[in-house]
Structure formats: structure tokens, C-alpha cells
Coordinates of C-alpha atoms in Angstrom, one line a residue:
Chain T
M96 CA 20.3 -43.2 27.6
L97 CA 17.6 -44.3 25.4
P98 CA 18.4 -47.0 22.9
T99 CA 18.8 -45.5 19.5
P100 CA 16.6 -47.3 17.1
A101 CA 17.3 -47.3 13.3
R102 CA 15.4 -44.3 12.2
S103 CA 13.2 -43.7 9.3
G104 CA 11.3 -40.5 8.8
L105 CA 11.9 -36.9 9.6
S106 CA 14.5 -35.6 12.3
L107 CA 13.7 -32.1 13.6
L108 CA 16.2 -29.9 15.1
V109 CA 14.8 -26.9 17.0
G110 CA 16.8 -23.9 17.9
V111 CA 15.9 -22.3 21.3
K112 CA 17.5 -19.3 23.0
R113 CA 17.4 -18.1 26.6
C114 CA 16.4 -14.5 26.6
V115 CA 15.4 -11.9 29.1
D116 CA 11.6 -12.5 29.4
Y117 CA 9.5 -10.4 27.0
A118 CA 7.5 -8.7 29.8
V119 CA 10.5 -7.6 31.8
K120 CA 11.2 -3.8 31.6
I121 CA 15.0 -3.9 30.8
R122 CA 17.6 -1.8 32.5
I123 CA 20.8 -0.6 31.0
R124 CA 23.9 -1.8 33.0
P125 CA 25.8 1.0 34.8
D126 CA 28.9 0.4 32.7
G127 CA 26.8 1.2 29.7
K128 CA 28.0 -1.8 27.8
G129 CA 24.9 -3.9 27.9
V130 CA 21.7 -4.7 29.5
D131 CA 21.1 -6.2 32.9
T132 CA 20.3 -9.8 32.2
N133 CA 20.2 -10.9 35.8
V134 CA 16.4 -10.9 35.7
K135 CA 13.6 -13.3 34.7
N136 CA 14.8 -15.1 31.7
S137 CA 12.7 -17.5 29.6
M138 CA 12.6 -19.2 26.1
N139 CA 12.5 -16.7 23.2
P140 CA 8.8 -16.5 22.3
F141 CA 9.4 -17.2 18.8
D142 CA 11.4 -20.3 19.6
E143 CA 8.4 -21.6 21.7
I144 CA 6.4 -21.4 18.4
A145 CA 9.1 -23.5 16.8
V146 CA 9.1 -26.2 19.5
E147 CA 5.3 -26.2 19.3
E148 CA 5.2 -26.7 15.5
A149 CA 7.8 -29.5 15.7
V150 CA 5.5 -31.4 18.4
R151 CA 2.4 -30.6 16.4
L152 CA 4.1 -32.1 13.4
R153 CA 4.6 -35.3 15.3
E154 CA 1.1 -35.4 16.7
K155 CA -0.2 -34.9 13.1
H156 CA 2.1 -37.3 11.4
K157 CA 2.9 -39.8 14.2
G158 CA 5.8 -42.1 13.5
D159 CA 6.9 -40.0 10.4
V160 CA 8.6 -37.7 12.8
S161 CA 11.2 -39.9 14.4
R162 CA 13.1 -37.3 16.5
I163 CA 12.7 -33.8 18.0
A164 CA 16.0 -32.5 19.5
A165 CA 16.1 -29.1 21.0
V166 CA 19.5 -27.2 20.7
S167 CA 20.7 -24.3 22.6
I168 CA 23.9 -22.5 22.9
G169 CA 24.6 -20.5 26.1
P170 CA 25.9 -20.6 29.7
A171 CA 24.9 -23.4 32.2
K172 CA 21.4 -21.7 32.7
A173 CA 20.6 -22.3 28.9
A174 CA 19.7 -25.8 30.1
D175 CA 16.5 -24.3 31.6
V176 CA 15.1 -23.6 28.2
L177 CA 16.1 -27.0 26.9
R178 CA 14.2 -28.5 29.8
T179 CA 11.1 -26.4 28.8
A180 CA 11.4 -27.8 25.2
L181 CA 11.7 -31.3 26.5
A182 CA 8.6 -30.7 28.7
M183 CA 6.6 -29.3 25.6
G184 CA 7.5 -32.7 23.7
A185 CA 11.0 -32.7 22.4
D186 CA 12.7 -36.0 22.8
D187 CA 16.4 -35.0 23.6
A188 CA 18.4 -31.9 23.9
I189 CA 21.8 -30.7 23.0
H190 CA 23.4 -28.0 25.0
V191 CA 26.5 -26.2 23.6
E192 CA 27.8 -24.8 26.8
I193 CA 29.8 -21.6 26.7
P194 CA 31.3 -19.5 29.5
A195 CA 28.7 -16.9 30.8
D196 CA 30.6 -13.9 29.5
T197 CA 31.2 -15.3 25.9
V198 CA 29.5 -13.3 23.2
I199 CA 28.4 -15.2 20.1
E200 CA 27.0 -13.4 17.2
P201 CA 24.4 -14.9 14.9
L202 CA 27.1 -15.8 12.3
G203 CA 28.9 -17.8 15.0
V204 CA 25.7 -19.5 16.3
S205 CA 24.8 -20.5 12.7
K206 CA 28.3 -22.1 12.3
I207 CA 27.9 -24.0 15.6
L208 CA 24.4 -25.1 14.5
A209 CA 25.7 -26.2 11.1
A210 CA 28.4 -28.2 12.8
I211 CA 25.8 -30.0 15.0
T212 CA 23.7 -30.7 12.2
K213 CA 26.5 -32.4 10.3
A214 CA 27.5 -34.3 13.4
E215 CA 23.9 -35.5 13.9
M216 CA 23.5 -36.4 10.3
E217 CA 26.4 -38.7 10.2
K218 CA 24.7 -40.8 12.8
G219 CA 21.6 -41.6 10.6
P220 CA 21.1 -43.0 7.1
D221 CA 22.2 -40.9 4.1
D222 CA 18.5 -40.6 2.8
E223 CA 17.2 -39.4 6.2
A224 CA 15.0 -36.2 6.0
W225 CA 16.1 -33.2 8.3
A226 CA 14.6 -30.0 9.0
W227 CA 15.5 -27.1 11.4
T228 CA 12.8 -25.0 13.1
M229 CA 13.6 -21.8 15.0
G230 CA 12.2 -18.4 15.8
K231 CA 12.5 -15.7 13.2
Q232 CA 14.3 -13.4 15.6
A233 CA 15.4 -13.4 19.3
I234 CA 13.7 -10.6 21.2
D235 CA 17.0 -9.5 22.7
D236 CA 19.3 -8.7 19.9
D237 CA 16.3 -8.5 17.3
A238 CA 18.8 -9.5 14.6
S239 CA 16.7 -12.0 12.5
Q240 CA 19.8 -13.7 10.9
T241 CA 20.5 -17.2 12.4
G242 CA 18.1 -19.3 10.5
Q243 CA 19.1 -17.7 7.1
M244 CA 22.7 -18.0 7.9
L245 CA 22.4 -21.7 9.1
A246 CA 20.6 -22.4 5.7
A247 CA 23.5 -20.8 3.9
H248 CA 26.1 -22.9 5.7
L249 CA 24.2 -26.1 5.1
D250 CA 23.3 -25.1 1.6
W251 CA 19.7 -25.9 2.5
P252 CA 16.6 -24.0 1.3
Q253 CA 15.0 -21.6 3.8
A254 CA 11.6 -20.7 4.6
T255 CA 11.5 -17.7 6.8
F256 CA 8.8 -15.9 8.7
A257 CA 6.5 -18.9 8.4
S258 CA 2.9 -18.8 9.3
K259 CA 1.7 -22.1 7.9
L260 CA 3.6 -25.3 7.2
E261 CA 2.4 -28.4 5.3
F262 CA 4.1 -31.5 4.5
K263 CA 2.5 -32.5 1.0
G264 CA 4.7 -35.5 0.3
G265 CA 6.4 -38.0 2.4
F266 CA 9.2 -37.6 5.0
K267 CA 12.2 -38.5 3.0
K268 CA 15.0 -36.3 1.6
G269 CA 13.8 -34.5 -1.5
E270 CA 10.1 -34.5 -0.6
K271 CA 8.0 -31.4 -1.0
V272 CA 6.9 -29.0 1.8
E273 CA 4.6 -26.1 1.4
V274 CA 5.1 -23.0 3.6
T275 CA 3.1 -19.8 3.8
R276 CA 5.4 -16.8 4.7
E277 CA 4.5 -13.4 6.1
I278 CA 5.9 -10.8 3.7
D279 CA 5.5 -7.1 3.4
G280 CA 2.0 -6.3 2.1
G281 CA 0.7 -9.9 2.6
L282 CA 1.5 -13.5 2.2
A283 CA 3.6 -15.7 0.0
T284 CA 3.2 -19.4 -0.4
M285 CA 6.3 -21.3 -1.5
E286 CA 7.2 -24.9 -2.0
T287 CA 10.4 -26.2 -0.9
T288 CA 12.0 -29.6 -0.3
L289 CA 13.6 -31.5 2.6
P290 CA 16.0 -30.7 4.2
F291 CA 15.2 -27.1 4.9
V292 CA 15.4 -24.4 7.6
L293 CA 12.2 -23.0 8.7
T294 CA 11.9 -19.7 10.8
T295 CA 8.6 -19.1 12.7
D296 CA 6.4 -16.0 12.8
L297 CA 4.0 -15.2 15.5
R298 CA 0.9 -16.6 13.7
L299 CA 2.3 -20.2 13.0
N300 CA 0.7 -21.5 16.2
E301 CA -0.1 -20.9 19.8
P302 CA 2.5 -22.8 22.0
R303 CA 1.3 -25.0 24.7
Y304 CA 2.1 -24.8 28.4
A305 CA 4.1 -27.6 29.7
S306 CA 2.1 -29.6 32.2
L307 CA 3.6 -30.5 35.5
P308 CA 3.8 -34.4 34.8
N309 CA 5.6 -33.4 31.5
I310 CA 7.9 -31.1 33.4
M311 CA 8.7 -34.1 35.7
K312 CA 9.2 -36.4 32.7
A313 CA 11.5 -33.8 31.0
K314 CA 14.0 -34.2 33.8
K315 CA 14.6 -37.7 32.7
K316 CA 14.9 -37.1 29.0
P317 CA 18.6 -37.0 27.7
L318 CA 20.4 -33.7 27.6
K319 CA 23.8 -33.9 26.0
K320 CA 26.4 -31.3 26.7
V321 CA 28.9 -30.2 23.9
T322 CA 31.7 -27.8 23.9
L323 CA 33.0 -25.6 21.2
K324 CA 36.2 -27.7 21.3
D325 CA 34.2 -30.9 20.7
L326 CA 32.9 -29.2 17.6
G327 CA 36.3 -28.0 16.6
L328 CA 35.1 -24.4 16.6
E329 CA 36.8 -22.8 19.6
N330 CA 38.9 -20.6 17.4
E331 CA 36.3 -20.2 14.7
I332 CA 33.6 -18.0 16.2
S333 CA 35.3 -15.0 17.8
P334 CA 33.1 -11.9 17.7
R335 CA 33.5 -9.4 14.9
L336 CA 31.5 -6.8 16.5
E337 CA 32.3 -4.6 19.5
T338 CA 29.6 -3.1 21.4
L339 CA 30.9 0.4 22.3
E340 CA 28.0 1.6 24.3
V341 CA 24.4 0.7 25.1
K342 CA 22.1 3.6 26.0
E343 CA 18.5 4.6 26.6
P344 CA 16.7 5.5 23.5
P345 CA 15.6 9.1 23.5
K346 CA 12.8 9.8 25.8
R347 CA 9.7 11.4 24.4
Q348 CA 8.5 14.6 25.8
G349 CA 5.7 14.2 28.3
G350 CA 2.4 14.9 26.4
I351 CA -0.7 16.5 27.4
K352 CA -4.2 15.2 28.1
V353 CA -6.7 16.8 26.0
E354 CA -10.3 17.3 27.4
N355 CA -12.4 16.7 24.2
V356 CA -12.4 16.2 20.5
D357 CA -12.4 19.8 19.9
E358 CA -9.3 20.4 21.8
L359 CA -7.6 17.5 20.1
I360 CA -8.5 19.0 16.7
A361 CA -7.2 22.4 17.8
K362 CA -4.0 21.0 19.0
L363 CA -3.4 18.9 15.8
K364 CA -4.1 22.0 13.7
E365 CA -1.7 24.1 15.9
S366 CA 1.0 21.6 15.5
G367 CA 0.4 21.4 11.8
R368 CA -0.4 17.6 11.7
I369 CA -3.9 18.2 10.0
Chain S
M27 CA 55.0 -1.8 2.5
L28 CA 53.1 -2.4 -0.8
A29 CA 49.9 -1.9 0.9
L30 CA 51.0 1.4 2.4
L31 CA 52.1 2.6 -0.9
R32 CA 49.1 1.6 -2.8
T33 CA 46.6 4.2 -1.6
P34 CA 48.6 7.4 -2.4
L35 CA 49.8 6.0 -5.8
L36 CA 46.3 5.3 -6.9
A37 CA 44.8 8.3 -5.4
A38 CA 45.7 10.7 -8.0
P39 CA 44.9 9.0 -11.2
R40 CA 41.5 7.7 -9.7
A41 CA 39.3 10.4 -11.2
A42 CA 40.8 9.9 -14.6
T43 CA 40.5 6.1 -14.6
R44 CA 37.2 5.8 -12.9
R45 CA 35.1 6.0 -15.9
F46 CA 37.0 3.2 -17.7
S47 CA 37.6 1.0 -14.8
A48 CA 35.1 -1.8 -14.2
S49 CA 36.4 -2.7 -10.8
A50 CA 35.4 -1.1 -7.7
R51 CA 37.8 0.9 -5.5
A52 CA 38.4 0.1 -1.8
S53 CA 35.7 2.3 -0.3
D54 CA 32.8 1.6 -2.6
V55 CA 29.4 0.6 -1.3
L56 CA 27.1 -2.0 -2.9
L57 CA 23.4 -1.1 -2.5
F58 CA 21.0 -4.1 -2.8
V59 CA 17.9 -2.8 -4.5
E60 CA 14.4 -4.2 -3.8
H61 CA 11.6 -3.8 -6.3
K62 CA 8.2 -5.2 -7.0
A63 CA 6.1 -4.8 -10.0
G64 CA 8.5 -2.3 -11.5
A65 CA 8.7 -0.1 -8.6
V66 CA 11.6 0.3 -6.2
N67 CA 10.8 -0.2 -2.4
A68 CA 11.0 3.0 -0.4
A69 CA 13.4 1.2 2.0
S70 CA 16.0 1.1 -0.7
L71 CA 15.9 4.8 -1.0
S72 CA 16.6 5.1 2.7
A73 CA 19.3 2.6 2.4
L74 CA 21.0 4.6 -0.3
T75 CA 21.0 7.7 2.0
A76 CA 22.7 5.5 4.6
A77 CA 25.1 4.2 1.9
R78 CA 26.1 7.7 1.1
K79 CA 27.1 8.4 4.7
L80 CA 29.6 5.4 4.8
G81 CA 32.6 6.6 3.0
A82 CA 34.2 8.6 0.2
G83 CA 33.7 5.8 -2.5
D84 CA 31.0 5.3 -5.0
V85 CA 27.7 3.7 -4.4
H86 CA 26.8 0.8 -7.0
A87 CA 23.4 -0.5 -7.0
L88 CA 22.6 -4.1 -7.7
V89 CA 19.3 -5.0 -9.1
G90 CA 18.1 -8.5 -9.8
G91 CA 14.7 -9.6 -11.4
K92 CA 13.1 -11.3 -14.1
E93 CA 14.1 -10.5 -17.6
A94 CA 11.0 -8.5 -18.5
D95 CA 11.4 -6.1 -15.5
I96 CA 15.1 -5.6 -15.1
Q97 CA 15.7 -3.0 -17.7
G98 CA 13.0 -0.7 -16.5
V99 CA 14.2 -1.0 -12.9
A100 CA 17.8 -0.4 -13.9
D101 CA 16.9 2.7 -15.9
A102 CA 14.9 4.1 -12.9
V103 CA 17.7 3.3 -10.4
A104 CA 20.4 4.9 -12.8
K105 CA 18.6 8.2 -12.1
F106 CA 18.8 7.9 -8.3
D107 CA 20.9 10.8 -6.9
G108 CA 24.1 9.3 -5.5
V109 CA 24.3 6.0 -7.5
S110 CA 27.2 5.8 -9.9
K111 CA 26.7 2.4 -11.5
V112 CA 23.8 0.0 -11.8
L113 CA 24.6 -3.6 -11.9
H114 CA 21.7 -5.8 -13.1
A115 CA 21.1 -9.5 -13.3
S116 CA 18.0 -11.4 -14.4
G117 CA 16.9 -14.8 -14.0
E118 CA 13.8 -16.9 -13.3
A119 CA 14.2 -17.4 -9.5
L120 CA 15.2 -13.8 -9.3
G121 CA 11.8 -13.0 -10.5
S122 CA 10.3 -14.8 -7.6
S123 CA 12.4 -13.0 -5.0
L124 CA 13.8 -16.3 -3.7
A125 CA 16.6 -16.0 -1.1
E126 CA 18.4 -19.1 -2.6
A127 CA 19.0 -17.2 -5.9
F128 CA 19.4 -13.7 -4.6
A129 CA 22.0 -14.6 -1.9
P130 CA 24.6 -16.1 -4.4
L131 CA 24.0 -13.1 -6.6
L132 CA 24.7 -10.7 -3.9
K133 CA 27.8 -12.9 -2.8
Q134 CA 29.1 -12.8 -6.3
V135 CA 28.9 -9.2 -6.8
A136 CA 29.9 -8.1 -3.3
S137 CA 33.0 -10.2 -3.6
S138 CA 33.9 -9.3 -7.2
G139 CA 35.0 -5.8 -6.5
S140 CA 36.6 -4.3 -3.4
Y141 CA 33.5 -3.2 -1.7
T142 CA 33.7 -2.2 1.9
H143 CA 30.0 -2.4 2.6
V144 CA 26.8 -4.1 1.5
V145 CA 23.6 -2.1 2.4
A146 CA 20.0 -3.1 2.0
G147 CA 16.7 -2.2 3.4
H148 CA 15.5 -4.1 6.6
T149 CA 12.4 -5.3 4.9
A150 CA 10.9 -8.8 4.9
F151 CA 12.9 -9.3 1.6
G152 CA 16.1 -7.8 3.0
R153 CA 15.7 -9.9 6.3
D154 CA 15.3 -13.0 4.2
V155 CA 18.2 -12.6 1.6
V156 CA 20.7 -10.6 3.3
P157 CA 21.8 -12.8 6.3
R158 CA 22.0 -15.7 3.8
A159 CA 24.4 -13.7 1.7
A160 CA 26.4 -12.5 4.7
A161 CA 27.0 -16.1 5.7
L162 CA 28.2 -16.9 2.2
L163 CA 30.6 -13.8 2.5
D164 CA 31.6 -14.8 6.1
A165 CA 30.3 -11.3 7.4
S166 CA 28.8 -10.6 10.7
Q167 CA 25.7 -8.7 9.7
I168 CA 24.5 -5.6 11.5
S169 CA 20.7 -5.6 11.2
D170 CA 18.2 -2.6 11.2
I171 CA 20.7 0.2 11.7
T172 CA 19.2 3.5 12.7
A173 CA 22.4 5.7 12.5
V174 CA 25.9 5.8 11.0
H175 CA 28.7 7.2 13.1
D176 CA 31.6 6.4 10.7
A177 CA 32.4 3.7 8.2
D178 CA 32.7 1.0 10.9
T179 CA 30.4 2.2 13.7
F180 CA 26.7 2.0 13.7
E181 CA 23.6 2.3 16.1
R182 CA 20.8 -0.2 16.2
P183 CA 17.9 -0.9 18.5
I184 CA 17.8 -3.8 20.6
Y185 CA 15.3 -5.3 23.1
A186 CA 12.3 -4.1 21.1
G187 CA 13.8 -0.5 20.9
N188 CA 14.2 -0.2 24.6
A189 CA 18.0 0.1 24.3
I190 CA 20.2 1.5 21.6
A191 CA 23.5 -0.3 20.9
K192 CA 26.5 1.4 19.3
V193 CA 28.4 -1.2 17.5
K194 CA 31.8 -1.2 15.8
S195 CA 32.5 -3.8 13.2
A196 CA 35.9 -5.4 12.5
D197 CA 34.8 -7.1 9.4
K198 CA 36.5 -6.1 6.1
L199 CA 33.3 -6.2 4.4
K200 CA 30.3 -4.8 6.4
V201 CA 26.9 -6.1 5.6
L202 CA 24.1 -3.8 6.9
T203 CA 20.4 -3.7 6.8
V204 CA 18.9 -0.3 7.3
R205 CA 15.9 0.8 9.1
G206 CA 13.8 2.8 6.5
T207 CA 12.2 5.2 8.9
A208 CA 15.7 6.3 10.3
F209 CA 17.1 7.7 7.1
D210 CA 15.6 10.3 4.6
K211 CA 14.6 8.8 1.3
A212 CA 17.1 9.6 -1.5
A213 CA 16.1 11.5 -4.5
T214 CA 15.0 9.5 -7.5
E215 CA 16.1 12.1 -9.9
G216 CA 19.3 13.9 -10.6
G217 CA 21.7 10.9 -11.0
S218 CA 23.1 9.5 -14.3
A219 CA 24.6 6.2 -13.5
S220 CA 26.2 3.8 -16.0
A221 CA 24.6 0.4 -16.2
E222 CA 26.5 -3.1 -16.5
K223 CA 24.9 -6.4 -16.9
V224 CA 26.2 -9.1 -14.4
D225 CA 26.7 -12.6 -15.8
F226 CA 25.1 -14.6 -13.2
A227 CA 24.6 -18.3 -13.5
E228 CA 21.4 -19.0 -11.5
P229 CA 21.8 -21.8 -9.0
S230 CA 19.7 -24.8 -9.5
I231 CA 17.2 -24.4 -6.5
S232 CA 14.5 -26.6 -5.2
T233 CA 12.3 -23.8 -4.0
R234 CA 9.5 -22.1 -6.0
L235 CA 7.1 -19.5 -5.4
V236 CA 3.5 -20.9 -5.6
S237 CA 1.4 -17.8 -5.0
E238 CA 1.3 -14.5 -3.4
Q239 CA -1.6 -12.9 -1.6
I240 CA -1.0 -9.2 -1.4
S241 CA -3.6 -7.1 0.3
K242 CA -5.0 -4.5 -2.1
S243 CA -5.4 -1.1 -0.8
S244 CA -6.0 2.3 -2.1
R245 CA -4.5 3.9 1.1
P246 CA -0.8 4.8 1.5
E247 CA 1.7 2.2 2.2
L248 CA 1.8 1.5 6.0
A249 CA 5.7 1.6 6.3
T250 CA 6.2 5.1 4.7
A251 CA 2.8 6.7 5.2
A252 CA 2.8 10.4 6.6
R253 CA -0.1 9.5 8.8
V254 CA -1.2 6.2 10.3
V255 CA -4.4 5.4 12.2
S256 CA -4.1 2.2 14.2
G257 CA -6.7 0.1 16.1
G258 CA -6.3 -2.3 19.0
R259 CA -8.3 -4.8 20.9
A260 CA -10.8 -2.3 21.9
L261 CA -12.2 -2.1 18.5
K262 CA -13.9 -5.6 19.5
S263 CA -14.4 -6.9 16.0
A264 CA -13.4 -6.7 12.3
E265 CA -16.6 -4.7 11.9
G266 CA -15.4 -2.3 14.6
F267 CA -12.3 -1.9 12.5
E268 CA -14.2 -1.2 9.4
K269 CA -16.7 1.3 11.2
Y270 CA -14.1 3.3 13.2
I271 CA -10.5 2.9 11.9
E272 CA -11.0 2.9 8.2
P273 CA -13.2 6.0 7.7
L274 CA -10.9 7.9 10.1
A275 CA -7.8 6.7 8.0
D276 CA -9.5 7.8 4.8
A277 CA -10.5 11.2 6.2
L278 CA -6.9 11.8 7.1
N279 CA -5.3 10.2 3.9
A280 CA -3.6 7.9 6.3
A281 CA -2.5 4.2 6.3
V282 CA -4.3 1.8 8.6
G283 CA -2.2 -0.1 11.3
A284 CA -3.1 -2.4 14.1
S285 CA -1.7 -3.9 17.3
R286 CA -0.9 -7.4 17.7
A287 CA -4.0 -8.1 19.8
A288 CA -6.3 -6.7 17.0
V289 CA -4.4 -8.9 14.4
D290 CA -4.5 -12.0 16.5
A291 CA -8.2 -11.5 17.1
G292 CA -8.8 -11.4 13.4
Y293 CA -9.9 -7.6 13.3
A294 CA -7.2 -6.7 10.9
A295 CA -4.7 -8.5 8.4
N296 CA -1.3 -9.6 9.7
N297 CA 0.5 -7.3 7.4
L298 CA -1.0 -4.2 9.2
Q299 CA 0.7 -5.2 12.5
V300 CA 2.9 -2.3 13.8
G301 CA 5.6 -3.3 16.2
Q302 CA 8.7 -5.2 17.1
T303 CA 7.6 -8.2 14.9
G304 CA 5.5 -6.3 12.5
V305 CA 6.1 -3.0 10.6
V306 CA 8.1 -0.2 12.1
V307 CA 6.6 3.2 11.2
A308 CA 7.7 6.8 11.9
P309 CA 4.9 8.9 10.4
E310 CA 4.2 12.6 11.0
L311 CA 1.0 11.6 13.0
Y312 CA 0.4 8.4 14.6
L313 CA -3.3 8.0 15.9
A314 CA -3.6 5.1 18.3
V315 CA -7.2 4.1 18.8
G316 CA -7.9 1.7 21.7
I317 CA -4.3 0.5 21.9
S318 CA -2.8 0.2 25.4
G319 CA 0.8 0.5 24.3
A320 CA 2.6 -2.8 25.0
I321 CA 6.4 -2.7 24.7
Q322 CA 6.3 -4.6 21.6
H323 CA 3.9 -2.2 20.0
L324 CA 5.7 1.0 21.1
A325 CA 8.9 -0.6 19.5
G326 CA 7.1 0.0 16.1
M327 CA 5.8 3.5 16.4
K328 CA 7.5 5.5 19.1
E329 CA 9.6 7.5 16.5
A330 CA 6.4 9.1 15.2
K331 CA 6.6 12.9 15.2
T332 CA 3.2 13.4 16.9
I333 CA 1.3 10.6 18.7
V334 CA -2.3 10.7 19.7
S335 CA -4.0 8.4 21.9
I336 CA -7.6 7.8 22.1
N337 CA -8.3 5.4 24.9
K338 CA -10.7 5.1 27.9
D339 CA -7.8 4.2 30.2
P340 CA -5.9 7.3 31.4
E341 CA -3.0 5.3 32.8
C342 CA -2.3 3.2 29.8
P343 CA 1.3 3.4 28.5
M344 CA 0.2 4.8 25.0
A345 CA -1.5 7.8 26.9
E346 CA 1.7 8.2 28.9
I347 CA 3.8 8.7 25.7
A348 CA 1.3 10.4 23.6
D349 CA 1.7 14.1 22.7
F350 CA -2.1 14.4 22.9
A351 CA -4.0 11.9 24.9
L352 CA -7.8 12.0 24.8
V353 CA -9.3 9.9 27.6
A354 CA -12.6 8.8 26.1
N355 CA -14.8 5.9 24.8
L356 CA -13.6 5.4 21.2
E357 CA -17.2 4.6 20.1
D358 CA -18.1 8.2 21.1
A359 CA -14.8 10.1 20.2
V360 CA -14.1 8.6 16.9
P361 CA -17.4 9.4 15.1
E362 CA -17.2 12.9 16.7
L363 CA -13.7 13.4 15.4
L364 CA -14.6 12.1 12.0
E365 CA -17.6 14.5 11.9
K366 CA -15.6 17.5 12.9
L367 CA -12.6 16.7 10.5
K368 CA -15.0 16.6 7.7
S369 CA -16.7 19.8 8.5
A370 CA -13.4 21.6 9.2

């Protein structure tokens, strides 16, 4: 284990989820209760952006970012995405390991992340600045809830769907942060204060690839395993939702190729669309 | 035993006492209304339609905003067909649409009556506020529902719309966000709801809105437009977008959309992105110009009634799902189409 120096500056926690890779064409399981996840998995693309943003903050502000810790909840294989985060530049990782068939909804995830936050905060000074970054949604359940729920549990401000982040003040509790958010119809710029929860939109940054030497180095970085029991949450996060069925979306009727613009206009007129 | 008795005992006098009773009955639905510059967001009208499918109870609408706006919006919502009561609250942070102010308001009102459901549009605002409120209410939210089976059972798309999950909730209070394009918009006339001011002590919050940069457009709003003309990477430049996509959109009275590739390359503004992570549309006509049709893009438009693809690649996924696929170079086909639409 690395020695833990007395920290000053910002501690960043980054939420990462292991999902079916975005390029995989998913298949419904034969039992109709879910999707076959025994395919290529990788880090949720929005979470990659969250890790990248944390690492860039440190590159820009050097010693003012004292720690970047990646956090994931999932079965043993979730450690893969934590190693990816470490290879991208996170310092250490926390893996909340759960059995492979356990379902945890965003509400449960947010409770676990809140418990981890509190446990980690206890180890540092009271005036330490904290922030969470995580993706705005996971591309498997498409829920877009966890960051907001976590902010609620911690009673921290939230900056969702961020496309730009700027630390205007210092790196202490209460210092100001400016965030530009993607909203319907345009952008909103807001000012908030540390500690806070940020969820990342696509245009915040372009995540880096982990280099081979960094992948090797990441194997030596600390990865701590935690159980729900350690957090005192084993009875607190049972699912409220039951998935009765997962089915294919209705298939579109196979269309027709039109030969030229005249035929296209004729078809559109025929179908009443123009 | 008491619980068993309660329902039949109260069932009879319900109609008579309703008017005088301020408290909600055990099957009422709270609709969280979104508005801007005095106008209610169309997604809230779709959410109202979903709300009316949930149970036998009343629909109460909650409106929060700045003092100067709130009366006008509350009056408009009171006329919505199917709303029986409008609850309105005003405050400074509520004028800036900040989640830290709206979530406690939603929590306060949702837990004050005996509501069974909270319903809101799955818009950027709804996605920001509602999960925060759901956590405060200890409810496991169901996002972006596309169908209501009964009061507990809903459908929602997962994996970028490549699968539909049917989900049953065991929560006492169900918190739902609604996909606007999946439900018809409720009528904005015909109702006559009562109005009630909510005493809401705004929490002291450390967040403030600095500025908003809203894209001005005379075209229809993307999310609700009857026709959408979208451009992709094949437009090659912002000038290409201006030259080919915009005149075609104007000729069809359509909204302009874009693929992620076009947005990332800077050809079009972020808020025009159609797809899993952008806007979800379901227009009568979706005209995809130079868009190959990645999974993430199709997630945002495959519910369109009629899809047209103009692409030089006959094998691209968009051409495969399009009702009418024209295999052509857009630089030739779009000007010709524009010319012939104008002379038609």
C-alpha cells in the first residue's frame, strides 16, 4: 500500500460502470428476462469521459488535485474497468463486489456511493474539498439517475450533463466552480461550490487511450475490495423493480429503394407526408 | 382491518367531499410541469396523458417558478384537460430551474398528500430534477417510459432502444419520467382546475444560474416537430449544413437535426443531436441526409412514421430501415429535391 500523506486539495471520486460494449449488437436472452451480457464488456463511455476529466484536472492544477479514486459496483469482473481507470490516471480504486446475479438499481447504487463517500471523507480533514464525477447515464439501462440521487443523499449540489468545467476559485470546501451544462435548446452556465456531483456529457472531453506502460503500472496501483456488509447496506438496497419481460422493439417494415428524386417525391405524396 | 375497511367507507362520500378536501386520495397522480418563458413544455402534455392512464384518481399539477411567471402558467395549466388541481409555488431559485430548489419542492408536495405516482417529462430538466427528488422520496425511479400497462407496470427502452423492458414497481410512490414522443399531447383546453398556492420555504442553495445560451430558431422545435431533416458527417462542413440541410428543412417546414458525427465535427449545434444521448424524436417524416445510421442515432428516431434516407451507400443501416431510400450523392439529390419541392 502507498503511504497516505496528509492531504490538502481536492479529492475526486469517479464512478465507473462495466457495461456491454457500445458497439455490440445486443441479444435478448432466451428466457426473455434480460439481455445476454456474456459478450464484450467495457467501461461505460460516459464514465470514460468522467475519468478523463478528473485526470485533466490534475494535469491542469497539479498538486491541487490530491487524489483520484475510481469506484465501481459489480461482480468480480468489474475490477477490469477499475484497472482501465487506473491506467488512465486514477490513483486508487474501490470495488464494491456483489454476486454476479445481484441487481442493484440506481437508487441502491447512489446509496452505496454515498456510504463510500462518507467513509472516505472521515479519513481526511473536515475542510477537505470533494467532488464526484460520473457519466450522465449508463448505456445499458439508460436511466440517467445515479449522479442526481447521489447528490441528494449527500445533500451536495449537482451539475448534470456537463460539457465544460472550470475551477474558478481554490480547492477548498466552499470554493466556486463554473459548469456549462447541455440543456434542451442550448447551454446553461451555472456556478456551484465544492463539494458537488458532476455528471458528464459527451462533449466534455475526448478520453485518452491507456498506454501499455500505464496499463502495466495500473496493475500495481491499490484496488480495495469492499462488501455491502462492510458498508452496512446488505439489507438496504434490495430492488424495488421487477423486470417481467425484455423483448425486441417492434421491427420496422422493410422499406423500398427509390430510383430517383421524382420517385421519392411521388412516394412521399402517395403516403401523405408532403 | 382498519386498512381494509377504509376504502369502502370512504368510497361513497368521496364525490361529495372532494371539492372541499385539500388532501389527495390514495390514487392521485402528481404531474410535475415544466415551463419556460411562460410556455409549458410539450413533454409535460405527454406526461399528462401518461398520468391519466395510471389510475382512477385525480391528476394534480405542480408548477414552480419565479413570482412574475407563476400565475400565468398556473392559469394555463388549470385549463389542461384532465388536471383537477394546480399547485403552484414561487421562489428565486425556482425561476432558474435549479434542481436543488425543485427537488425539495417536489418532495414536499409528493409526500404531503397520498399520491401514488409522480410523473414528469424525460427532458433535460426532468432528468436533472426528478431523480434528485426520487432519492429524497426513497423511490426507485423508472425513466423514460414508453407505455403504461397498469398502475404498477411500465415499458421502457434499454440499450439504446434495442430492447424494451417491461418493469413492475413495488414502490408505494412511483416516480416516472415519460418519453414525450410515446404519448399523445393532452389538450390544453377543456379543463377547469382549482388552484392552490404551496407554502414552500426555498432551501438555501449554493448554486446559481450564470447565463443561458439558447439557440434561436424560427423553425419548429426538434423534439415535437412533425417533420425533421437531419444531416450527418457526409455534409462535410458547417457550410454544407447551411447549404443543403437548412433550405430543405425550410421548404418542408421541418426542424433541423444532426447525427453525433456532424455535431462533434462542428457542423451543427449540440442541441440538434438526435439519438440515445441527444433528442428523441418521432415525427411524421424523418429525412436523414448523409447519416449512416449508427445504433445510437437510430435510438433517437426509429419511431418516426416515415423515414427517408439519402445516402450514397446502399448498405448503410439507415438505408436498410428507411421506408424510402434514395441511393445518391446528396450534393446532387438535395438540390434537385429542393427544386422539385418548390415547383410542386
